[in-house]
Amino acid sequence: MRRNATCTLPRWTLPATALLPLRHTTPCLAPSMSLPTKTQSFTGKEPCTTWKTSPATVAIVRVLGPLRYWDHAGIWDASWGNHSYARVRELYSGKVVSNVTTTKGFGFISAFPDYEHDTLWLFGTPADRCLGNGAPTSVQGWSTKDLVNWKTSLVFDYGQKTHNVQVTKVGPMPGMNTFVPHSPLLPPHKYAMFLECFTWAINNNDDGDLTKGWVLINSTAPHAPCGGPSMRYSPADGYYYILTGGHTVSLLRTEDFQTWQESTPSPFISPAATHAQVANLSNFPVAAKHKGSPPNKYVGIPEPDPIVTFNPSWRDNWQAWLENSNDADICCMHGDVKESWVLWGGSTQGGHPAPPLDGTDAGVNVVATANMPLTDLLAKYFP
């Protein structure tokens, strides 16, 4: 995370790390609410998956592609093979809690925890990432109260091409004493959906049923790159904060989706050497030791990779592959959480790394934390 010394911005600390394999997906996990570790990143080749993630309390949702990485369900059940899908991992151990069967063939899935109704929602589009990005025009939803039993349905027939989508609560949050209502210029609503690129829908259902009731609103696109968007409404100040971008990550905010403010500094995130590391968190060092970087062959074809030694050339030559910062997300809008997390991807975006490295592509998922609530973190970038 870049830091402007002239502004009152959080200090991001970075532990010593190691890279995971370039030909297998990473155990994409966000820090829990109590972990003090500050920043992590880890690599994994993702030929047909999205990095887009959003943490829900102590779980992280992951969209996965073909058999060319560790732990793909297709290794055990051929019906999952060569399909993207979502799964949930337990934070501390990295164990898979749920492979969400009904997400097979979907992509660009993000998570939204509705604390008021004790429900975890997933939202995504009908784009099987193993077959390309496709041209999806609708939004699918999944919901659960126990991470075991899932319901799914079409929630919004948008009618235009969209890929990444995300939903945010608009209203009071648990444990927060301050609540600023949304702008009176907007229709009444309790939820908002961000659709790529720069379209928004709202929902005013009291009962938390997000399978229906979505309505598009009039809006103006900000002057920012569109890609991998995410959004949070802050009850502390009444602003909607968005993260967007593909080469760098921009942070912007609005009260009415007509006028926009850009963060200071901007861009919010740019590639840096510290992103090419892996923190001592969620069993990452053990995974790195087992999988190596880069691995010798794909898992399950026909045997799992042997234990290999981390190759520091990928860390030392980070500029040869860490060309983009993209698909960022933030956590967690809850009064009991006193730290903030920012998640993003750093990669070639599918391209070949430059010499002295070789290979088909390379990337990391990066997590940084700040010792302040998310409402405070966001506000500090708009002095």
Short mmCIF file of N, CA and C in Angstrom, two decimals, residues 179-302:
data_model
loop_
_atom_site.label_atom_id
_atom_site.label_comp_id
_atom_site.label_asym_id
_atom_site.label_seq_id
_atom_site.Cartn_x
_atom_site.Cartn_y
_atom_site.Cartn_z
N PHE A 179 -25.07 6.69 12.80
CA PHE A 179 -25.72 6.34 11.54
C PHE A 179 -26.15 7.60 10.82
N VAL A 180 -25.60 7.80 9.64
CA VAL A 180 -25.99 8.90 8.77
C VAL A 180 -26.82 8.32 7.64
N PRO A 181 -28.10 8.69 7.52
CA PRO A 181 -28.94 8.14 6.45
C PRO A 181 -28.40 8.52 5.07
N HIS A 182 -28.79 7.74 4.07
CA HIS A 182 -28.36 8.04 2.72
C HIS A 182 -29.00 9.33 2.22
N SER A 183 -28.47 9.86 1.16
CA SER A 183 -28.93 11.14 0.61
C SER A 183 -30.43 11.10 0.29
N PRO A 184 -31.17 12.17 0.64
CA PRO A 184 -32.60 12.24 0.27
C PRO A 184 -32.82 12.35 -1.23
N LEU A 185 -31.74 12.60 -1.98
CA LEU A 185 -31.87 12.65 -3.43
C LEU A 185 -32.07 11.26 -4.04
N LEU A 186 -31.79 10.22 -3.26
CA LEU A 186 -31.95 8.85 -3.72
C LEU A 186 -33.27 8.27 -3.24
N PRO A 187 -33.87 7.34 -3.99
CA PRO A 187 -35.08 6.66 -3.51
C PRO A 187 -34.76 5.87 -2.23
N PRO A 188 -35.76 5.62 -1.39
CA PRO A 188 -35.53 4.81 -0.19
C PRO A 188 -34.98 3.44 -0.56
N HIS A 189 -33.97 2.99 0.16
CA HIS A 189 -33.41 1.67 -0.09
C HIS A 189 -32.59 1.21 1.11
N LYS A 190 -32.45 -0.09 1.23
CA LYS A 190 -31.70 -0.71 2.32
C LYS A 190 -30.48 -1.49 1.82
N TYR A 191 -30.41 -1.70 0.51
CA TYR A 191 -29.29 -2.41 -0.09
C TYR A 191 -28.97 -1.74 -1.43
N ALA A 192 -27.72 -1.84 -1.86
CA ALA A 192 -27.31 -1.33 -3.16
C ALA A 192 -26.41 -2.35 -3.83
N MET A 193 -26.50 -2.45 -5.15
CA MET A 193 -25.70 -3.38 -5.95
C MET A 193 -24.88 -2.59 -6.97
N PHE A 194 -23.60 -2.92 -7.05
CA PHE A 194 -22.67 -2.32 -8.01
C PHE A 194 -22.46 -3.33 -9.13
N LEU A 195 -22.79 -2.92 -10.37
CA LEU A 195 -22.60 -3.78 -11.53
C LEU A 195 -21.54 -3.18 -12.42
N GLU A 196 -20.64 -4.02 -12.89
CA GLU A 196 -19.59 -3.59 -13.80
C GLU A 196 -20.17 -3.42 -15.20
N CYS A 197 -20.03 -2.27 -15.86
CA CYS A 197 -19.25 -1.12 -15.44
C CYS A 197 -20.15 0.04 -15.02
N PHE A 198 -20.00 0.51 -13.83
CA PHE A 198 -20.57 1.76 -13.33
C PHE A 198 -22.08 1.86 -13.53
N THR A 199 -22.79 0.84 -13.06
CA THR A 199 -24.25 0.86 -12.97
C THR A 199 -24.63 0.41 -11.58
N TRP A 200 -25.71 1.00 -11.05
CA TRP A 200 -26.12 0.67 -9.69
C TRP A 200 -27.61 0.37 -9.64
N ALA A 201 -27.96 -0.58 -8.79
CA ALA A 201 -29.36 -0.92 -8.51
C ALA A 201 -29.56 -0.88 -7.01
N ILE A 202 -30.80 -0.63 -6.58
CA ILE A 202 -31.12 -0.57 -5.16
C ILE A 202 -32.26 -1.52 -4.84
N ASN A 203 -32.38 -1.83 -3.54
CA ASN A 203 -33.40 -2.76 -3.06
C ASN A 203 -33.88 -2.26 -1.70
N ASN A 204 -35.18 -2.25 -1.49
CA ASN A 204 -35.74 -1.70 -0.24
C ASN A 204 -36.53 -2.73 0.55
N ASN A 205 -36.23 -4.01 0.37
CA ASN A 205 -36.96 -5.06 1.07
C ASN A 205 -36.61 -5.09 2.56
N ASP A 206 -37.62 -4.94 3.41
CA ASP A 206 -37.41 -4.96 4.86
C ASP A 206 -36.98 -6.32 5.37
N ASP A 207 -37.45 -7.38 4.72
CA ASP A 207 -37.21 -8.73 5.22
C ASP A 207 -35.88 -9.31 4.81
N GLY A 208 -35.07 -8.54 4.05
CA GLY A 208 -33.76 -9.03 3.65
C GLY A 208 -33.79 -10.01 2.49
N ASP A 209 -34.93 -10.17 1.83
CA ASP A 209 -35.02 -11.05 0.67
C ASP A 209 -34.44 -10.33 -0.54
N LEU A 210 -33.26 -10.72 -0.93
CA LEU A 210 -32.57 -10.06 -2.04
C LEU A 210 -32.71 -10.81 -3.36
N THR A 211 -33.65 -11.74 -3.41
CA THR A 211 -33.91 -12.45 -4.65
C THR A 211 -34.85 -11.67 -5.56
N LYS A 212 -35.37 -10.56 -5.08
CA LYS A 212 -36.31 -9.76 -5.88
C LYS A 212 -36.24 -8.31 -5.40
N GLY A 213 -36.81 -7.42 -6.20
CA GLY A 213 -36.93 -6.03 -5.77
C GLY A 213 -35.82 -5.10 -6.22
N TRP A 214 -34.90 -5.55 -7.08
CA TRP A 214 -33.81 -4.70 -7.53
C TRP A 214 -34.27 -3.75 -8.64
N VAL A 215 -33.92 -2.47 -8.49
CA VAL A 215 -34.32 -1.44 -9.43
C VAL A 215 -33.11 -0.58 -9.77
N LEU A 216 -32.88 -0.35 -11.06
CA LEU A 216 -31.78 0.52 -11.47
C LEU A 216 -32.06 1.96 -11.09
N ILE A 217 -30.99 2.72 -10.78
CA ILE A 217 -31.12 4.13 -10.46
C ILE A 217 -30.36 4.95 -11.49
N ASN A 218 -30.72 6.22 -11.60
CA ASN A 218 -29.98 7.13 -12.45
C ASN A 218 -28.63 7.42 -11.81
N SER A 219 -27.58 7.40 -12.61
CA SER A 219 -26.24 7.59 -12.07
C SER A 219 -25.33 8.17 -13.13
N THR A 220 -24.20 8.70 -12.68
CA THR A 220 -23.16 9.22 -13.55
C THR A 220 -21.88 8.45 -13.26
N ALA A 221 -21.20 7.98 -14.29
CA ALA A 221 -19.96 7.22 -14.10
C ALA A 221 -18.85 8.15 -13.64
N PRO A 222 -18.04 7.74 -12.68
CA PRO A 222 -16.90 8.54 -12.28
C PRO A 222 -15.80 8.51 -13.33
N HIS A 223 -14.88 9.46 -13.25
CA HIS A 223 -13.72 9.47 -14.15
C HIS A 223 -12.65 8.55 -13.56
N ALA A 224 -12.83 7.26 -13.80
CA ALA A 224 -11.94 6.24 -13.24
C ALA A 224 -12.02 5.01 -14.11
N PRO A 225 -10.97 4.17 -14.10
CA PRO A 225 -11.02 2.93 -14.87
C PRO A 225 -12.06 1.98 -14.28
N CYS A 226 -12.68 1.22 -15.13
CA CYS A 226 -13.71 0.28 -14.68
C CYS A 226 -13.14 -1.13 -14.69
N GLY A 227 -13.25 -1.82 -13.58
CA GLY A 227 -12.79 -3.19 -13.51
C GLY A 227 -12.82 -3.72 -12.10
N GLY A 228 -13.32 -4.95 -11.92
CA GLY A 228 -13.33 -5.59 -10.62
C GLY A 228 -13.89 -4.74 -9.51
N PRO A 229 -15.08 -4.15 -9.69
CA PRO A 229 -15.53 -3.16 -8.71
C PRO A 229 -16.02 -3.78 -7.41
N SER A 230 -15.90 -3.01 -6.35
CA SER A 230 -16.50 -3.36 -5.07
C SER A 230 -17.03 -2.10 -4.42
N MET A 231 -17.91 -2.25 -3.41
CA MET A 231 -18.58 -1.09 -2.83
C MET A 231 -18.96 -1.36 -1.38
N ARG A 232 -18.85 -0.32 -0.55
CA ARG A 232 -19.36 -0.34 0.81
C ARG A 232 -20.04 0.98 1.12
N TYR A 233 -21.19 0.90 1.76
CA TYR A 233 -21.83 2.09 2.29
C TYR A 233 -21.34 2.28 3.71
N SER A 234 -20.94 3.51 4.05
CA SER A 234 -20.46 3.80 5.40
C SER A 234 -21.55 4.50 6.18
N PRO A 235 -22.09 3.87 7.21
CA PRO A 235 -23.12 4.52 8.04
C PRO A 235 -22.57 5.66 8.88
N ALA A 236 -21.24 5.79 8.91
CA ALA A 236 -20.63 6.86 9.71
C ALA A 236 -20.72 8.21 9.02
N ASP A 237 -20.80 8.22 7.68
CA ASP A 237 -20.82 9.51 6.98
C ASP A 237 -21.82 9.56 5.82
N GLY A 238 -22.51 8.46 5.52
CA GLY A 238 -23.52 8.48 4.48
C GLY A 238 -22.98 8.39 3.07
N TYR A 239 -21.69 8.04 2.91
CA TYR A 239 -21.09 7.93 1.58
C TYR A 239 -21.07 6.46 1.14
N TYR A 240 -21.14 6.28 -0.19
CA TYR A 240 -20.90 5.00 -0.83
C TYR A 240 -19.46 5.03 -1.35
N TYR A 241 -18.64 4.11 -0.89
CA TYR A 241 -17.23 4.03 -1.30
C TYR A 241 -17.08 2.91 -2.31
N ILE A 242 -16.37 3.18 -3.41
CA ILE A 242 -16.15 2.15 -4.41
C ILE A 242 -14.65 1.99 -4.68
N LEU A 243 -14.27 0.77 -5.01
CA LEU A 243 -12.93 0.45 -5.49
C LEU A 243 -13.06 -0.05 -6.91
N THR A 244 -12.21 0.43 -7.80
CA THR A 244 -12.31 0.05 -9.20
C THR A 244 -10.94 0.18 -9.86
N GLY A 245 -10.76 -0.47 -11.01
CA GLY A 245 -9.50 -0.34 -11.74
C GLY A 245 -8.95 -1.67 -12.18
N GLY A 246 -7.97 -1.62 -13.10
CA GLY A 246 -7.37 -2.84 -13.62
C GLY A 246 -5.86 -2.83 -13.58
N HIS A 247 -5.21 -1.70 -13.80
CA HIS A 247 -3.76 -1.58 -13.71
C HIS A 247 -3.34 -1.02 -12.34
N THR A 248 -4.12 -0.08 -11.84
CA THR A 248 -4.03 0.41 -10.47
C THR A 248 -5.44 0.42 -9.90
N VAL A 249 -5.55 0.57 -8.60
CA VAL A 249 -6.86 0.58 -7.94
C VAL A 249 -7.19 1.99 -7.50
N SER A 250 -8.36 2.45 -7.91
CA SER A 250 -8.84 3.77 -7.50
C SER A 250 -9.88 3.62 -6.40
N LEU A 251 -9.88 4.57 -5.47
CA LEU A 251 -10.88 4.65 -4.41
C LEU A 251 -11.65 5.95 -4.61
N LEU A 252 -12.97 5.85 -4.70
CA LEU A 252 -13.82 7.02 -4.87
C LEU A 252 -15.03 6.92 -3.95
N ARG A 253 -15.71 8.04 -3.77
CA ARG A 253 -16.92 8.00 -2.97
C ARG A 253 -17.96 8.97 -3.53
N THR A 254 -19.22 8.71 -3.19
CA THR A 254 -20.32 9.55 -3.64
C THR A 254 -21.45 9.49 -2.62
N GLU A 255 -22.27 10.51 -2.60
CA GLU A 255 -23.48 10.51 -1.77
C GLU A 255 -24.72 10.21 -2.59
N ASP A 256 -24.65 10.50 -3.91
CA ASP A 256 -25.86 10.43 -4.72
C ASP A 256 -25.67 9.75 -6.06
N PHE A 257 -24.48 9.21 -6.34
CA PHE A 257 -24.14 8.55 -7.60
C PHE A 257 -24.18 9.52 -8.79
N GLN A 258 -24.11 10.80 -8.49
CA GLN A 258 -24.05 11.83 -9.53
C GLN A 258 -22.72 12.58 -9.48
N THR A 259 -22.27 12.93 -8.32
CA THR A 259 -20.99 13.61 -8.13
C THR A 259 -20.06 12.70 -7.35
N TRP A 260 -18.76 12.74 -7.73
CA TRP A 260 -17.79 11.80 -7.20
C TRP A 260 -16.58 12.53 -6.64
N GLN A 261 -15.99 11.97 -5.59
CA GLN A 261 -14.74 12.46 -5.02
C GLN A 261 -13.68 11.37 -5.15
N GLU A 262 -12.47 11.76 -5.52
CA GLU A 262 -11.36 10.83 -5.67
C GLU A 262 -10.47 10.89 -4.44
N SER A 263 -9.93 9.76 -4.04
CA SER A 263 -9.13 9.69 -2.83
C SER A 263 -7.84 10.50 -2.95
N THR A 264 -7.30 10.85 -1.81
CA THR A 264 -5.97 11.47 -1.72
C THR A 264 -5.11 10.62 -0.79
N PRO A 265 -4.01 10.02 -1.31
CA PRO A 265 -3.52 10.08 -2.69
C PRO A 265 -4.34 9.19 -3.62
N SER A 266 -4.07 9.33 -4.90
CA SER A 266 -4.69 8.49 -5.92
C SER A 266 -3.61 8.16 -6.97
N PRO A 267 -3.53 6.92 -7.43
CA PRO A 267 -4.41 5.80 -7.12
C PRO A 267 -4.24 5.30 -5.68
N PHE A 268 -5.23 4.58 -5.25
CA PHE A 268 -5.26 4.03 -3.91
C PHE A 268 -4.21 2.93 -3.74
N ILE A 269 -4.02 2.12 -4.77
CA ILE A 269 -3.05 1.01 -4.74
C ILE A 269 -2.32 0.95 -6.07
N SER A 270 -1.01 0.77 -6.03
CA SER A 270 -0.18 0.55 -7.21
C SER A 270 0.79 -0.59 -6.93
N PRO A 271 1.31 -1.27 -7.96
CA PRO A 271 2.24 -2.38 -7.74
C PRO A 271 3.46 -1.94 -6.92
N ALA A 272 3.92 -2.83 -6.04
CA ALA A 272 5.09 -2.55 -5.20
C ALA A 272 5.77 -3.86 -4.84
N ALA A 273 7.04 -3.78 -4.50
CA ALA A 273 7.83 -4.97 -4.15
C ALA A 273 7.25 -5.71 -2.96
N THR A 274 6.66 -4.97 -2.02
CA THR A 274 6.11 -5.60 -0.82
C THR A 274 4.91 -6.49 -1.11
N HIS A 275 4.36 -6.39 -2.30
CA HIS A 275 3.22 -7.23 -2.65
C HIS A 275 3.66 -8.64 -3.03
N ALA A 276 4.93 -8.86 -3.25
CA ALA A 276 5.44 -10.17 -3.67
C ALA A 276 5.96 -10.94 -2.46
N GLN A 277 5.10 -11.09 -1.46
CA GLN A 277 5.49 -11.75 -0.22
C GLN A 277 4.33 -12.58 0.30
N VAL A 278 4.63 -13.46 1.23
CA VAL A 278 3.59 -14.27 1.89
C VAL A 278 3.78 -14.16 3.40
N ALA A 279 2.72 -13.80 4.08
CA ALA A 279 2.80 -13.59 5.53
C ALA A 279 2.67 -14.90 6.29
N ASN A 280 3.08 -14.86 7.54
CA ASN A 280 2.92 -16.00 8.44
C ASN A 280 1.49 -16.00 8.96
N LEU A 281 0.57 -16.45 8.10
CA LEU A 281 -0.85 -16.31 8.38
C LEU A 281 -1.61 -17.44 7.71
N SER A 282 -2.63 -17.96 8.40
CA SER A 282 -3.54 -18.95 7.84
C SER A 282 -2.82 -20.13 7.18
N ASN A 283 -1.71 -20.54 7.82
CA ASN A 283 -0.98 -21.72 7.36
C ASN A 283 -0.30 -21.53 6.01
N PHE A 284 -0.10 -20.28 5.59
CA PHE A 284 0.52 -20.02 4.29
C PHE A 284 1.95 -20.56 4.18
N PRO A 285 2.80 -20.37 5.21
CA PRO A 285 4.16 -20.88 5.05
C PRO A 285 4.23 -22.38 4.80
N VAL A 286 3.36 -23.15 5.47
CA VAL A 286 3.34 -24.59 5.26
C VAL A 286 2.91 -24.90 3.84
N ALA A 287 1.89 -24.19 3.36
CA ALA A 287 1.43 -24.40 2.00
C ALA A 287 2.51 -24.05 0.99
N ALA A 288 3.24 -22.97 1.25
CA ALA A 288 4.31 -22.56 0.34
C ALA A 288 5.42 -23.61 0.29
N LYS A 289 5.76 -24.16 1.44
CA LYS A 289 6.81 -25.17 1.49
C LYS A 289 6.39 -26.41 0.73
N HIS A 290 5.11 -26.76 0.85
CA HIS A 290 4.64 -27.98 0.20
C HIS A 290 4.50 -27.79 -1.31
N LYS A 291 3.98 -26.63 -1.72
CA LYS A 291 3.67 -26.43 -3.14
C LYS A 291 4.84 -25.87 -3.93
N GLY A 292 5.65 -25.08 -3.26
CA GLY A 292 6.79 -24.51 -3.95
C GLY A 292 6.42 -23.37 -4.86
N SER A 293 7.44 -22.75 -5.44
CA SER A 293 7.23 -21.64 -6.37
C SER A 293 8.43 -21.52 -7.29
N PRO A 294 8.28 -21.77 -8.59
CA PRO A 294 7.06 -22.35 -9.17
C PRO A 294 7.03 -23.86 -8.99
N PRO A 295 5.87 -24.49 -9.13
CA PRO A 295 5.78 -25.95 -8.98
C PRO A 295 6.34 -26.66 -10.21
N ASN A 296 6.56 -27.94 -10.08
CA ASN A 296 7.13 -28.70 -11.18
C ASN A 296 6.08 -29.18 -12.17
N LYS A 297 4.85 -29.35 -11.72
CA LYS A 297 3.79 -29.83 -12.61
C LYS A 297 2.45 -29.57 -11.95
N TYR A 298 1.37 -29.77 -12.70
CA TYR A 298 0.05 -29.53 -12.17
C TYR A 298 -0.34 -30.61 -11.18
N VAL A 299 -1.13 -30.21 -10.18
CA VAL A 299 -1.57 -31.18 -9.19
C VAL A 299 -2.53 -32.19 -9.82
N GLY A 300 -2.41 -33.42 -9.38
CA GLY A 300 -3.34 -34.45 -9.83
C GLY A 300 -3.11 -34.93 -11.25
N ILE A 301 -2.00 -34.52 -11.88
CA ILE A 301 -1.74 -34.94 -13.26
C ILE A 301 -0.33 -35.51 -13.37
N PRO A 302 -0.08 -36.74 -12.90
CA PRO A 302 -1.03 -37.61 -12.22
C PRO A 302 -0.89 -37.58 -10.70
#
